[in-house]
JSON list of C-alpha atoms in Angstrom, two decimals:
[
{"chain": "S", "resi": 1, "resn": "GLY", "atom": "CA", "xyz": [-26.50, 15.61, 13.67]},
{"chain": "S", "resi": 2, "resn": "GLN", "atom": "CA", "xyz": [-27.62, 12.28, 12.77]},
{"chain": "S", "resi": 3, "resn": "GLN", "atom": "CA", "xyz": [-24.38, 9.54, 12.69]},
{"chain": "S", "resi": 4, "resn": "LEU", "atom": "CA", "xyz": [-23.87, 6.64, 11.00]},
{"chain": "S", "resi": 5, "resn": "ASN", "atom": "CA", "xyz": [-24.46, 3.21, 13.20]},
{"chain": "S", "resi": 6, "resn": "GLN", "atom": "CA", "xyz": [-20.91, 1.21, 12.89]},
{"chain": "S", "resi": 7, "resn": "SER", "atom": "CA", "xyz": [-20.86, -1.94, 14.53]},
{"chain": "S", "resi": 8, "resn": "PRO", "atom": "CA", "xyz": [-19.17, -4.27, 16.32]},
{"chain": "S", "resi": 9, "resn": "GLN", "atom": "CA", "xyz": [-17.91, -1.10, 18.96]},
{"chain": "S", "resi": 10, "resn": "SER", "atom": "CA", "xyz": [-15.05, -3.76, 19.18]},
{"chain": "S", "resi": 11, "resn": "MET", "atom": "CA", "xyz": [-13.37, -7.14, 18.07]},
{"chain": "S", "resi": 12, "resn": "PHE", "atom": "CA", "xyz": [-10.77, -9.26, 19.79]},
{"chain": "S", "resi": 13, "resn": "ILE", "atom": "CA", "xyz": [-9.47, -11.72, 16.91]},
{"chain": "S", "resi": 14, "resn": "GLN", "atom": "CA", "xyz": [-6.78, -13.69, 16.61]},
{"chain": "S", "resi": 15, "resn": "GLU", "atom": "CA", "xyz": [-3.84, -13.38, 13.99]},
{"chain": "S", "resi": 16, "resn": "GLY", "atom": "CA", "xyz": [-4.76, -15.17, 10.42]},
{"chain": "S", "resi": 17, "resn": "GLU", "atom": "CA", "xyz": [-8.69, -14.84, 11.17]},
{"chain": "S", "resi": 18, "resn": "ASP", "atom": "CA", "xyz": [-10.71, -12.59, 8.70]},
{"chain": "S", "resi": 19, "resn": "VAL", "atom": "CA", "xyz": [-12.33, -9.91, 9.85]},
{"chain": "S", "resi": 20, "resn": "SER", "atom": "CA", "xyz": [-15.79, -7.66, 9.03]},
{"chain": "S", "resi": 21, "resn": "MET", "atom": "CA", "xyz": [-17.70, -4.49, 9.55]},
{"chain": "S", "resi": 22, "resn": "ASN", "atom": "CA", "xyz": [-20.30, -2.82, 8.64]},
{"chain": "S", "resi": 23, "resn": "CYS", "atom": "CA", "xyz": [-21.70, 0.42, 8.95]},
{"chain": "S", "resi": 24, "resn": "THR", "atom": "CA", "xyz": [-25.86, 1.67, 8.47]},
{"chain": "S", "resi": 25, "resn": "SER", "atom": "CA", "xyz": [-27.74, 4.81, 8.04]},
{"chain": "S", "resi": 26, "resn": "SER", "atom": "CA", "xyz": [-31.30, 5.74, 7.12]},
{"chain": "S", "resi": 27, "resn": "SER", "atom": "CA", "xyz": [-30.37, 8.25, 4.73]},
{"chain": "S", "resi": 28, "resn": "ILE", "atom": "CA", "xyz": [-28.70, 7.52, 1.70]},
{"chain": "S", "resi": 29, "resn": "PHE", "atom": "CA", "xyz": [-25.28, 8.62, 1.46]},
{"chain": "S", "resi": 30, "resn": "ASN", "atom": "CA", "xyz": [-23.66, 9.22, -2.59]},
{"chain": "S", "resi": 31, "resn": "THR", "atom": "CA", "xyz": [-19.54, 8.04, -1.17]},
{"chain": "S", "resi": 32, "resn": "TRP", "atom": "CA", "xyz": [-18.93, 5.73, 1.67]},
{"chain": "S", "resi": 33, "resn": "LEU", "atom": "CA", "xyz": [-15.42, 6.11, 2.82]},
{"chain": "S", "resi": 34, "resn": "TRP", "atom": "CA", "xyz": [-13.40, 3.51, 4.94]},
{"chain": "S", "resi": 35, "resn": "TYR", "atom": "CA", "xyz": [-10.09, 4.78, 7.72]},
{"chain": "S", "resi": 36, "resn": "LYS", "atom": "CA", "xyz": [-8.20, 4.03, 9.79]},
{"chain": "S", "resi": 37, "resn": "GLN", "atom": "CA", "xyz": [-6.81, 5.55, 12.62]},
{"chain": "S", "resi": 38, "resn": "ASP", "atom": "CA", "xyz": [-3.53, 4.46, 14.64]},
{"chain": "S", "resi": 39, "resn": "PRO", "atom": "CA", "xyz": [-3.10, 5.38, 18.40]},
{"chain": "S", "resi": 40, "resn": "GLY", "atom": "CA", "xyz": [-2.77, 8.80, 18.92]},
{"chain": "S", "resi": 41, "resn": "GLU", "atom": "CA", "xyz": [-2.81, 9.68, 14.98]},
{"chain": "S", "resi": 42, "resn": "GLY", "atom": "CA", "xyz": [-5.23, 10.88, 12.39]},
{"chain": "S", "resi": 43, "resn": "PRO", "atom": "CA", "xyz": [-7.31, 8.78, 10.17]},
{"chain": "S", "resi": 44, "resn": "VAL", "atom": "CA", "xyz": [-5.81, 7.29, 7.35]},
{"chain": "S", "resi": 45, "resn": "LEU", "atom": "CA", "xyz": [-7.88, 6.43, 4.03]},
{"chain": "S", "resi": 46, "resn": "LEU", "atom": "CA", "xyz": [-8.23, 3.16, 3.24]},
{"chain": "S", "resi": 47, "resn": "ILE", "atom": "CA", "xyz": [-11.45, 2.74, 0.45]},
{"chain": "S", "resi": 48, "resn": "ALA", "atom": "CA", "xyz": [-13.59, 4.82, -1.32]},
{"chain": "S", "resi": 49, "resn": "LEU", "atom": "CA", "xyz": [-16.54, 4.01, -2.79]},
{"chain": "S", "resi": 50, "resn": "TYR", "atom": "CA", "xyz": [-18.63, 6.03, -5.28]},
{"chain": "S", "resi": 51, "resn": "LYS", "atom": "CA", "xyz": [-21.73, 3.69, -6.92]},
{"chain": "S", "resi": 52, "resn": "ALA", "atom": "CA", "xyz": [-24.32, 1.64, -6.00]},
{"chain": "S", "resi": 53, "resn": "GLY", "atom": "CA", "xyz": [-22.90, -1.93, -5.57]},
{"chain": "S", "resi": 54, "resn": "GLU", "atom": "CA", "xyz": [-19.19, -1.37, -5.81]},
{"chain": "S", "resi": 55, "resn": "LEU", "atom": "CA", "xyz": [-16.46, -3.67, -4.58]},
{"chain": "S", "resi": 56, "resn": "THR", "atom": "CA", "xyz": [-13.50, -2.21, -4.26]},
{"chain": "S", "resi": 57, "resn": "SER", "atom": "CA", "xyz": [-10.52, -4.00, -2.92]},
{"chain": "S", "resi": 58, "resn": "ASN", "atom": "CA", "xyz": [-7.55, -2.17, -0.86]},
{"chain": "S", "resi": 59, "resn": "GLY", "atom": "CA", "xyz": [-4.71, -5.53, -0.76]},
{"chain": "S", "resi": 60, "resn": "ARG", "atom": "CA", "xyz": [-6.80, -7.74, 2.29]},
{"chain": "S", "resi": 61, "resn": "LEU", "atom": "CA", "xyz": [-9.21, -4.76, 2.85]},
{"chain": "S", "resi": 62, "resn": "THR", "atom": "CA", "xyz": [-12.47, -5.53, 0.68]},
{"chain": "S", "resi": 63, "resn": "ALA", "atom": "CA", "xyz": [-15.57, -2.54, 0.67]},
{"chain": "S", "resi": 64, "resn": "GLN", "atom": "CA", "xyz": [-18.84, -2.55, -0.31]},
{"chain": "S", "resi": 65, "resn": "PHE", "atom": "CA", "xyz": [-21.24, 0.27, -1.52]},
{"chain": "S", "resi": 66, "resn": "GLY", "atom": "CA", "xyz": [-24.76, -1.34, -0.28]},
{"chain": "S", "resi": 67, "resn": "ILE", "atom": "CA", "xyz": [-27.09, -1.60, -3.60]},
{"chain": "S", "resi": 68, "resn": "THR", "atom": "CA", "xyz": [-29.85, 0.45, -0.86]},
{"chain": "S", "resi": 69, "resn": "ARG", "atom": "CA", "xyz": [-27.17, 2.72, -0.47]},
{"chain": "S", "resi": 70, "resn": "LYS", "atom": "CA", "xyz": [-27.59, 2.75, 3.00]},
{"chain": "S", "resi": 71, "resn": "ASP", "atom": "CA", "xyz": [-24.99, 0.69, 4.20]},
{"chain": "S", "resi": 72, "resn": "SER", "atom": "CA", "xyz": [-21.81, 0.11, 3.88]},
{"chain": "S", "resi": 73, "resn": "PHE", "atom": "CA", "xyz": [-18.75, -3.18, 4.55]},
{"chain": "S", "resi": 74, "resn": "LEU", "atom": "CA", "xyz": [-15.48, -3.40, 5.67]},
{"chain": "S", "resi": 75, "resn": "ASN", "atom": "CA", "xyz": [-13.82, -6.84, 5.15]},
{"chain": "S", "resi": 76, "resn": "ILE", "atom": "CA", "xyz": [-10.55, -7.48, 6.04]},
{"chain": "S", "resi": 77, "resn": "SER", "atom": "CA", "xyz": [-8.87, -10.94, 5.17]},
{"chain": "S", "resi": 78, "resn": "ALA", "atom": "CA", "xyz": [-6.19, -12.62, 7.55]},
{"chain": "S", "resi": 79, "resn": "SER", "atom": "CA", "xyz": [-5.30, -10.02, 9.99]},
{"chain": "S", "resi": 80, "resn": "ILE", "atom": "CA", "xyz": [-1.95, -9.22, 10.97]},
{"chain": "S", "resi": 81, "resn": "PRO", "atom": "CA", "xyz": [-0.72, -7.66, 14.07]},
{"chain": "S", "resi": 82, "resn": "SER", "atom": "CA", "xyz": [-0.72, -3.91, 12.40]},
{"chain": "S", "resi": 83, "resn": "ASP", "atom": "CA", "xyz": [-4.54, -4.17, 11.85]},
{"chain": "S", "resi": 84, "resn": "VAL", "atom": "CA", "xyz": [-4.94, -2.78, 15.29]},
{"chain": "S", "resi": 85, "resn": "GLY", "atom": "CA", "xyz": [-6.44, 0.15, 15.41]},
{"chain": "S", "resi": 86, "resn": "ILE", "atom": "CA", "xyz": [-10.03, 1.84, 15.02]},
{"chain": "S", "resi": 87, "resn": "TYR", "atom": "CA", "xyz": [-11.70, 1.11, 11.42]},
{"chain": "S", "resi": 88, "resn": "PHE", "atom": "CA", "xyz": [-14.59, 4.16, 10.60]},
{"chain": "S", "resi": 89, "resn": "CYS", "atom": "CA", "xyz": [-17.00, 5.01, 8.09]},
{"chain": "S", "resi": 90, "resn": "ALA", "atom": "CA", "xyz": [-17.54, 8.44, 6.66]},
{"chain": "S", "resi": 91, "resn": "GLY", "atom": "CA", "xyz": [-19.80, 9.40, 4.25]},
{"chain": "S", "resi": 92, "resn": "PRO", "atom": "CA", "xyz": [-22.28, 12.84, 3.43]},
{"chain": "S", "resi": 93, "resn": "PRO", "atom": "CA", "xyz": [-26.00, 12.11, 3.14]},
{"chain": "S", "resi": 94, "resn": "GLU", "atom": "CA", "xyz": [-27.31, 13.04, -0.04]},
{"chain": "S", "resi": 95, "resn": "TYR", "atom": "CA", "xyz": [-29.54, 15.86, 1.39]},
{"chain": "S", "resi": 96, "resn": "ASN", "atom": "CA", "xyz": [-26.52, 17.34, 1.53]},
{"chain": "S", "resi": 97, "resn": "ASN", "atom": "CA", "xyz": [-23.18, 17.08, 0.73]},
{"chain": "S", "resi": 98, "resn": "ASN", "atom": "CA", "xyz": [-21.10, 19.20, 2.64]},
{"chain": "S", "resi": 99, "resn": "ASP", "atom": "CA", "xyz": [-22.42, 17.52, 5.71]},
{"chain": "S", "resi": 100, "resn": "MET", "atom": "CA", "xyz": [-19.25, 14.52, 6.18]},
{"chain": "S", "resi": 101, "resn": "ARG", "atom": "CA", "xyz": [-20.71, 11.84, 8.99]},
{"chain": "S", "resi": 102, "resn": "PHE", "atom": "CA", "xyz": [-18.75, 9.70, 10.93]},
{"chain": "S", "resi": 103, "resn": "GLY", "atom": "CA", "xyz": [-19.39, 6.18, 12.70]},
{"chain": "S", "resi": 104, "resn": "ALA", "atom": "CA", "xyz": [-18.43, 5.92, 16.25]},
{"chain": "S", "resi": 105, "resn": "GLY", "atom": "CA", "xyz": [-15.58, 3.02, 14.94]},
{"chain": "S", "resi": 106, "resn": "THR", "atom": "CA", "xyz": [-14.77, -0.45, 15.55]},
{"chain": "S", "resi": 107, "resn": "ARG", "atom": "CA", "xyz": [-11.58, -1.24, 17.37]},
{"chain": "S", "resi": 108, "resn": "LEU", "atom": "CA", "xyz": [-9.87, -4.38, 16.22]},
{"chain": "S", "resi": 109, "resn": "THR", "atom": "CA", "xyz": [-7.14, -6.11, 18.65]},
{"chain": "S", "resi": 110, "resn": "VAL", "atom": "CA", "xyz": [-5.19, -8.70, 16.61]},
{"chain": "S", "resi": 111, "resn": "LYS", "atom": "CA", "xyz": [-3.73, -10.94, 18.88]},
{"chain": "S", "resi": 112, "resn": "PRO", "atom": "CA", "xyz": [-0.69, -13.30, 17.72]},
{"chain": "R", "resi": 1, "resn": "ASP", "atom": "CA", "xyz": [6.55, 16.03, 1.51]},
{"chain": "R", "resi": 2, "resn": "GLY", "atom": "CA", "xyz": [2.79, 17.71, 0.90]},
{"chain": "R", "resi": 3, "resn": "GLY", "atom": "CA", "xyz": [1.02, 17.15, 3.77]},
{"chain": "R", "resi": 4, "resn": "ILE", "atom": "CA", "xyz": [-1.17, 18.22, 6.73]},
{"chain": "R", "resi": 5, "resn": "THR", "atom": "CA", "xyz": [0.88, 19.33, 10.23]},
{"chain": "R", "resi": 6, "resn": "GLN", "atom": "CA", "xyz": [-1.16, 20.16, 13.73]},
{"chain": "R", "resi": 7, "resn": "SER", "atom": "CA", "xyz": [0.47, 21.72, 16.51]},
{"chain": "R", "resi": 8, "resn": "PRO", "atom": "CA", "xyz": [1.05, 21.22, 18.78]},
{"chain": "R", "resi": 9, "resn": "LYS", "atom": "CA", "xyz": [0.76, 17.81, 19.46]},
{"chain": "R", "resi": 10, "resn": "TYR", "atom": "CA", "xyz": [-0.59, 18.15, 22.72]},
{"chain": "R", "resi": 11, "resn": "LEU", "atom": "CA", "xyz": [-1.41, 20.54, 24.92]},
{"chain": "R", "resi": 12, "resn": "PHE", "atom": "CA", "xyz": [-2.65, 21.54, 28.88]},
{"chain": "R", "resi": 13, "resn": "ARG", "atom": "CA", "xyz": [-4.12, 24.19, 29.70]},
{"chain": "R", "resi": 14, "resn": "LYS", "atom": "CA", "xyz": [-6.25, 25.86, 33.01]},
{"chain": "R", "resi": 15, "resn": "GLU", "atom": "CA", "xyz": [-9.93, 25.89, 32.97]},
{"chain": "R", "resi": 16, "resn": "GLY", "atom": "CA", "xyz": [-10.39, 29.90, 32.11]},
{"chain": "R", "resi": 17, "resn": "GLN", "atom": "CA", "xyz": [-7.55, 30.53, 29.56]},
{"chain": "R", "resi": 18, "resn": "ASN", "atom": "CA", "xyz": [-7.93, 30.33, 25.29]},
{"chain": "R", "resi": 19, "resn": "VAL", "atom": "CA", "xyz": [-5.76, 28.22, 23.57]},
{"chain": "R", "resi": 20, "resn": "THR", "atom": "CA", "xyz": [-5.07, 28.23, 19.79]},
{"chain": "R", "resi": 21, "resn": "LEU", "atom": "CA", "xyz": [-4.25, 24.83, 17.22]},
{"chain": "R", "resi": 22, "resn": "SER", "atom": "CA", "xyz": [-2.69, 25.72, 14.48]},
{"chain": "R", "resi": 23, "resn": "CYS", "atom": "CA", "xyz": [-3.43, 23.50, 11.23]},
{"chain": "R", "resi": 24, "resn": "GLU", "atom": "CA", "xyz": [-0.94, 24.32, 8.21]},
{"chain": "R", "resi": 25, "resn": "GLN", "atom": "CA", "xyz": [-1.79, 22.76, 4.81]},
{"chain": "R", "resi": 26, "resn": "ASN", "atom": "CA", "xyz": [0.75, 22.53, 1.49]},
{"chain": "R", "resi": 27, "resn": "LEU", "atom": "CA", "xyz": [-1.76, 20.22, -0.42]},
{"chain": "R", "resi": 28, "resn": "ASN", "atom": "CA", "xyz": [-3.45, 23.41, -2.33]},
{"chain": "R", "resi": 29, "resn": "HIS", "atom": "CA", "xyz": [-6.41, 21.76, -1.27]},
{"chain": "R", "resi": 30, "resn": "ASP", "atom": "CA", "xyz": [-9.96, 24.24, -1.31]},
{"chain": "R", "resi": 31, "resn": "ALA", "atom": "CA", "xyz": [-11.50, 23.03, 2.09]},
{"chain": "R", "resi": 32, "resn": "MET", "atom": "CA", "xyz": [-10.44, 22.61, 5.37]},
{"chain": "R", "resi": 33, "resn": "TYR", "atom": "CA", "xyz": [-12.45, 21.50, 8.54]},
{"chain": "R", "resi": 34, "resn": "TRP", "atom": "CA", "xyz": [-11.66, 20.98, 12.41]},
{"chain": "R", "resi": 35, "resn": "TYR", "atom": "CA", "xyz": [-13.05, 17.72, 14.36]},
{"chain": "R", "resi": 36, "resn": "ARG", "atom": "CA", "xyz": [-13.71, 16.90, 17.53]},
{"chain": "R", "resi": 37, "resn": "GLN", "atom": "CA", "xyz": [-12.64, 12.97, 18.91]},
{"chain": "R", "resi": 38, "resn": "ASP", "atom": "CA", "xyz": [-13.96, 12.02, 22.24]},
{"chain": "R", "resi": 39, "resn": "PRO", "atom": "CA", "xyz": [-13.31, 7.91, 23.10]},
{"chain": "R", "resi": 40, "resn": "GLY", "atom": "CA", "xyz": [-16.24, 5.82, 21.98]},
{"chain": "R", "resi": 41, "resn": "GLN", "atom": "CA", "xyz": [-17.66, 8.78, 20.04]},
{"chain": "R", "resi": 42, "resn": "GLY", "atom": "CA", "xyz": [-17.47, 9.81, 15.44]},
{"chain": "R", "resi": 43, "resn": "LEU", "atom": "CA", "xyz": [-15.68, 12.61, 15.04]},
{"chain": "R", "resi": 44, "resn": "ARG", "atom": "CA", "xyz": [-17.91, 15.55, 15.17]},
{"chain": "R", "resi": 45, "resn": "LEU", "atom": "CA", "xyz": [-17.39, 18.89, 13.35]},
{"chain": "R", "resi": 46, "resn": "ILE", "atom": "CA", "xyz": [-16.60, 21.94, 14.88]},
{"chain": "R", "resi": 47, "resn": "TYR", "atom": "CA", "xyz": [-15.46, 24.45, 11.69]},
{"chain": "R", "resi": 48, "resn": "TYR", "atom": "CA", "xyz": [-15.00, 23.73, 8.13]},
{"chain": "R", "resi": 49, "resn": "SER", "atom": "CA", "xyz": [-14.33, 26.47, 5.57]},
{"chain": "R", "resi": 50, "resn": "GLN", "atom": "CA", "xyz": [-14.64, 26.02, 1.92]},
{"chain": "R", "resi": 51, "resn": "ILE", "atom": "CA", "xyz": [-12.56, 29.23, 0.97]},
{"chain": "R", "resi": 52, "resn": "VAL", "atom": "CA", "xyz": [-10.65, 31.38, 2.49]},
{"chain": "R", "resi": 53, "resn": "ASN", "atom": "CA", "xyz": [-12.57, 34.47, 4.66]},
{"chain": "R", "resi": 54, "resn": "ASP", "atom": "CA", "xyz": [-15.39, 32.38, 4.53]},
{"chain": "R", "resi": 55, "resn": "PHE", "atom": "CA", "xyz": [-16.11, 29.38, 6.98]},
{"chain": "R", "resi": 56, "resn": "GLN", "atom": "CA", "xyz": [-18.81, 27.43, 8.79]},
{"chain": "R", "resi": 57, "resn": "LYS", "atom": "CA", "xyz": [-20.31, 26.24, 11.54]},
{"chain": "R", "resi": 58, "resn": "GLY", "atom": "CA", "xyz": [-20.38, 22.52, 12.47]},
{"chain": "R", "resi": 59, "resn": "ASP", "atom": "CA", "xyz": [-22.09, 20.28, 15.09]},
{"chain": "R", "resi": 60, "resn": "ILE", "atom": "CA", "xyz": [-20.24, 21.46, 17.66]},
{"chain": "R", "resi": 61, "resn": "ALA", "atom": "CA", "xyz": [-19.21, 24.95, 17.27]},
{"chain": "R", "resi": 62, "resn": "GLU", "atom": "CA", "xyz": [-20.34, 26.60, 20.52]},
{"chain": "R", "resi": 63, "resn": "GLY", "atom": "CA", "xyz": [-17.05, 27.46, 22.36]},
{"chain": "R", "resi": 64, "resn": "TYR", "atom": "CA", "xyz": [-15.15, 27.62, 19.63]},
{"chain": "R", "resi": 65, "resn": "SER", "atom": "CA", "xyz": [-13.48, 29.80, 16.75]},
{"chain": "R", "resi": 66, "resn": "VAL", "atom": "CA", "xyz": [-11.56, 29.67, 13.35]},
{"chain": "R", "resi": 67, "resn": "SER", "atom": "CA", "xyz": [-10.44, 32.20, 10.95]},
{"chain": "R", "resi": 68, "resn": "ARG", "atom": "CA", "xyz": [-9.10, 31.07, 7.21]},
{"chain": "R", "resi": 69, "resn": "GLU", "atom": "CA", "xyz": [-7.21, 34.24, 6.54]},
{"chain": "R", "resi": 70, "resn": "LYS", "atom": "CA", "xyz": [-4.86, 32.11, 4.01]},
{"chain": "R", "resi": 71, "resn": "LYS", "atom": "CA", "xyz": [-5.93, 29.02, 1.78]},
{"chain": "R", "resi": 72, "resn": "GLU", "atom": "CA", "xyz": [-3.12, 26.99, 3.57]},
{"chain": "R", "resi": 73, "resn": "SER", "atom": "CA", "xyz": [-4.03, 28.10, 7.65]},
{"chain": "R", "resi": 74, "resn": "PHE", "atom": "CA", "xyz": [-6.94, 26.70, 9.00]},
{"chain": "R", "resi": 75, "resn": "PRO", "atom": "CA", "xyz": [-6.79, 28.09, 13.15]},
{"chain": "R", "resi": 76, "resn": "LEU", "atom": "CA", "xyz": [-8.90, 26.63, 16.25]},
{"chain": "R", "resi": 77, "resn": "THR", "atom": "CA", "xyz": [-9.28, 28.52, 18.71]},
{"chain": "R", "resi": 78, "resn": "VAL", "atom": "CA", "xyz": [-10.90, 26.74, 21.98]},
{"chain": "R", "resi": 79, "resn": "THR", "atom": "CA", "xyz": [-12.19, 29.33, 23.86]},
{"chain": "R", "resi": 80, "resn": "SER", "atom": "CA", "xyz": [-12.96, 29.67, 27.66]},
{"chain": "R", "resi": 81, "resn": "ALA", "atom": "CA", "xyz": [-16.91, 28.93, 26.91]},
{"chain": "R", "resi": 82, "resn": "GLN", "atom": "CA", "xyz": [-15.90, 25.50, 25.92]},
{"chain": "R", "resi": 83, "resn": "LYS", "atom": "CA", "xyz": [-17.37, 23.76, 28.90]},
{"chain": "R", "resi": 84, "resn": "ASN", "atom": "CA", "xyz": [-16.26, 20.27, 28.40]},
{"chain": "R", "resi": 85, "resn": "PRO", "atom": "CA", "xyz": [-12.62, 20.86, 25.65]},
{"chain": "R", "resi": 86, "resn": "THR", "atom": "CA", "xyz": [-10.35, 18.21, 26.87]},
{"chain": "R", "resi": 87, "resn": "ALA", "atom": "CA", "xyz": [-10.69, 15.85, 23.31]},
{"chain": "R", "resi": 88, "resn": "PHE", "atom": "CA", "xyz": [-8.03, 14.95, 20.74]},
{"chain": "R", "resi": 89, "resn": "TYR", "atom": "CA", "xyz": [-9.18, 17.60, 18.40]},
{"chain": "R", "resi": 90, "resn": "LEU", "atom": "CA", "xyz": [-8.64, 16.87, 14.22]},
{"chain": "R", "resi": 91, "resn": "CYS", "atom": "CA", "xyz": [-8.01, 18.98, 11.27]},
{"chain": "R", "resi": 92, "resn": "ALA", "atom": "CA", "xyz": [-8.54, 17.68, 7.59]},
{"chain": "R", "resi": 93, "resn": "SER", "atom": "CA", "xyz": [-8.45, 18.97, 4.39]},
{"chain": "R", "resi": 94, "resn": "SER", "atom": "CA", "xyz": [-10.04, 17.85, 0.93]},
{"chain": "R", "resi": 95, "resn": "ILE", "atom": "CA", "xyz": [-9.74, 18.93, -3.03]},
{"chain": "R", "resi": 96, "resn": "LEU", "atom": "CA", "xyz": [-13.63, 19.19, -3.60]},
{"chain": "R", "resi": 97, "resn": "GLY", "atom": "CA", "xyz": [-14.74, 22.74, -1.94]},
{"chain": "R", "resi": 98, "resn": "GLY", "atom": "CA", "xyz": [-18.03, 20.29, -1.20]},
{"chain": "R", "resi": 99, "resn": "ASN", "atom": "CA", "xyz": [-17.71, 17.35, 1.33]},
{"chain": "R", "resi": 100, "resn": "THR", "atom": "CA", "xyz": [-18.14, 14.94, -0.82]},
{"chain": "R", "resi": 101, "resn": "GLY", "atom": "CA", "xyz": [-14.60, 14.19, -1.02]},
{"chain": "R", "resi": 102, "resn": "GLU", "atom": "CA", "xyz": [-11.58, 12.05, 0.24]},
{"chain": "R", "resi": 103, "resn": "LEU", "atom": "CA", "xyz": [-10.80, 13.76, 3.71]},
{"chain": "R", "resi": 104, "resn": "PHE", "atom": "CA", "xyz": [-6.89, 14.36, 4.71]},
{"chain": "R", "resi": 105, "resn": "PHE", "atom": "CA", "xyz": [-6.28, 14.57, 8.57]},
{"chain": "R", "resi": 106, "resn": "GLY", "atom": "CA", "xyz": [-3.12, 15.76, 10.30]},
{"chain": "R", "resi": 107, "resn": "GLU", "atom": "CA", "xyz": [-1.90, 14.02, 13.28]},
{"chain": "R", "resi": 108, "resn": "GLY", "atom": "CA", "xyz": [-4.25, 15.42, 15.89]},
{"chain": "R", "resi": 109, "resn": "SER", "atom": "CA", "xyz": [-3.46, 17.39, 19.12]},
{"chain": "R", "resi": 110, "resn": "ARG", "atom": "CA", "xyz": [-4.04, 16.60, 22.19]},
{"chain": "R", "resi": 111, "resn": "LEU", "atom": "CA", "xyz": [-5.61, 19.07, 25.08]},
{"chain": "R", "resi": 112, "resn": "THR", "atom": "CA", "xyz": [-6.09, 18.66, 28.60]},
{"chain": "R", "resi": 113, "resn": "VAL", "atom": "CA", "xyz": [-7.56, 20.71, 30.71]},
{"chain": "R", "resi": 114, "resn": "LEU", "atom": "CA", "xyz": [-6.11, 21.42, 34.00]}
]
């Protein structure tokens, strides 16, 4: 099945820097979800987006649902060491609401 | 507290053995899912169930089996037919019957085949 294209695959940044990652698809999505996974744990939902153009914040995290409905962005401002983990985008394509797709993840490392 | 509980967290299996991973949720969610996670890849859907006594194959169902006899429980059996079973397995549930809602994940079960 089709997967989402998530980039970058990994990031190594200094504490205090801002981070940006994105997710694209060739299909239209009705929902975009961003999850964070700590090592050896299950993913935890960070932000959910339900409308094209929607911009939603959760503390230092901001995500946007692209106008074309084929992409989404997640930004993290002023990164801290506990931001370390894998970030996944996810969503069901419009043609099949029963089919949740996941990106391959962006592995974030924050150096103190 | 409400949540999803997976067990065991770590499991070792010899080749040719079937193993069953447990997933229990007390969130009163209708839908439950099993995903497989391999390094550098996104989560891939094995099976999902939207209602008791009904379940559907995902992208990589071969070599796996599930049951949904109770709303709270969705165990996954990794059979000997699964050629590369070593992976991290994640169970999830959602409020909506369809798959448009947010997924709540368990802590995962890491299966290693010796």
